[in-house]
XYZ file of C-alpha atoms in Angstrom:
96
model
C 110.915 149.993 186.979
C 107.433 152.246 186.830
C 108.494 155.524 186.540
C 105.437 158.275 186.652
C 103.843 160.639 183.882
C 103.457 163.851 185.503
C 103.508 165.279 182.080
C 100.594 168.180 182.292
C 100.166 167.300 185.991
C 99.754 171.151 186.911
C 97.745 171.349 183.741
C 95.445 169.314 185.058
C 95.305 170.348 188.489
C 94.152 174.188 187.125
C 91.576 172.562 184.804
C 90.411 170.806 188.192
C 90.427 173.939 189.991
C 88.550 176.310 187.110
C 86.039 173.939 186.468
C 85.051 173.864 190.933
C 85.503 177.468 190.494
C 83.191 177.052 187.250
C 80.269 175.404 189.392
C 80.340 177.437 191.817
C 79.719 180.673 190.075
C 76.920 178.724 187.971
C 74.520 179.569 189.622
C 75.035 183.030 190.988
C 72.928 185.120 188.261
C 74.912 187.844 185.997
C 78.214 185.744 187.471
C 76.910 183.083 185.174
C 79.405 184.706 182.446
C 82.434 185.051 185.241
C 80.788 180.779 184.939
C 81.068 180.681 181.250
C 84.899 181.763 180.960
C 86.270 179.392 183.732
C 84.297 176.767 182.239
C 85.729 177.358 178.972
C 89.767 177.778 180.219
C 89.357 174.413 181.965
C 88.187 173.032 179.050
C 91.379 174.095 177.383
C 93.694 173.163 179.948
C 92.642 169.894 180.563
C 92.569 169.200 176.440
C 96.285 170.693 176.657
C 97.132 168.481 179.329
C 95.191 165.700 177.217
C 97.728 166.446 174.099
C 100.894 166.318 177.012
C 100.067 162.581 177.819
C 98.171 163.125 181.015
C 95.362 160.502 181.216
C 94.509 161.516 184.491
C 91.452 161.011 186.321
C 91.920 164.367 187.932
C 92.317 165.700 183.875
C 89.220 163.793 183.684
C 87.406 165.073 187.199
C 88.929 168.404 185.851
C 87.116 168.331 182.113
C 83.872 166.967 183.550
C 83.712 170.116 185.744
C 84.261 172.197 183.318
C 81.398 170.890 181.045
C 79.199 171.501 183.351
C 79.666 174.178 184.928
C 80.048 175.210 181.335
C 76.796 174.365 180.249
C 74.528 175.144 183.719
C 76.326 178.818 183.308
C 74.976 178.994 180.566
C 71.395 178.209 180.805
C 71.906 180.449 183.847
C 72.980 183.365 181.923
C 70.426 182.658 179.235
C 67.536 182.226 181.888
C 68.846 185.841 183.671
C 68.690 187.097 179.899
C 64.502 186.307 180.087
C 64.109 187.350 183.123
C 64.903 191.058 182.347
C 63.692 191.152 178.808
C 60.197 190.199 180.410
C 60.824 192.478 183.049
C 61.680 195.621 180.598
C 58.220 194.583 178.657
C 56.413 194.360 181.423
C 57.406 197.764 183.679
C 56.541 200.095 180.921
C 53.134 198.464 181.100
C 52.421 198.577 185.277
C 52.794 202.179 184.406
C 49.951 202.199 182.346
């Protein structure tokens, strides 16, 4: 009989849910820090699920969503920092 390998299935589901949350937080400006943290946690959980022998599609989807959430959150975070830095430079000039 074919037995289903459930090793790491709970970690794969957690990686998927956290990856979705990371993608949701990635476009919230200052909340992109949360997206970065969730993306890292999702990647770690997906790796732990893979090491436990889980090769399901849900694990791969969780890893991909976590990577996308991490990269987009990082880009948005850098853009927010750039805008804040530009505003800090321009605001004193506007007072003069």
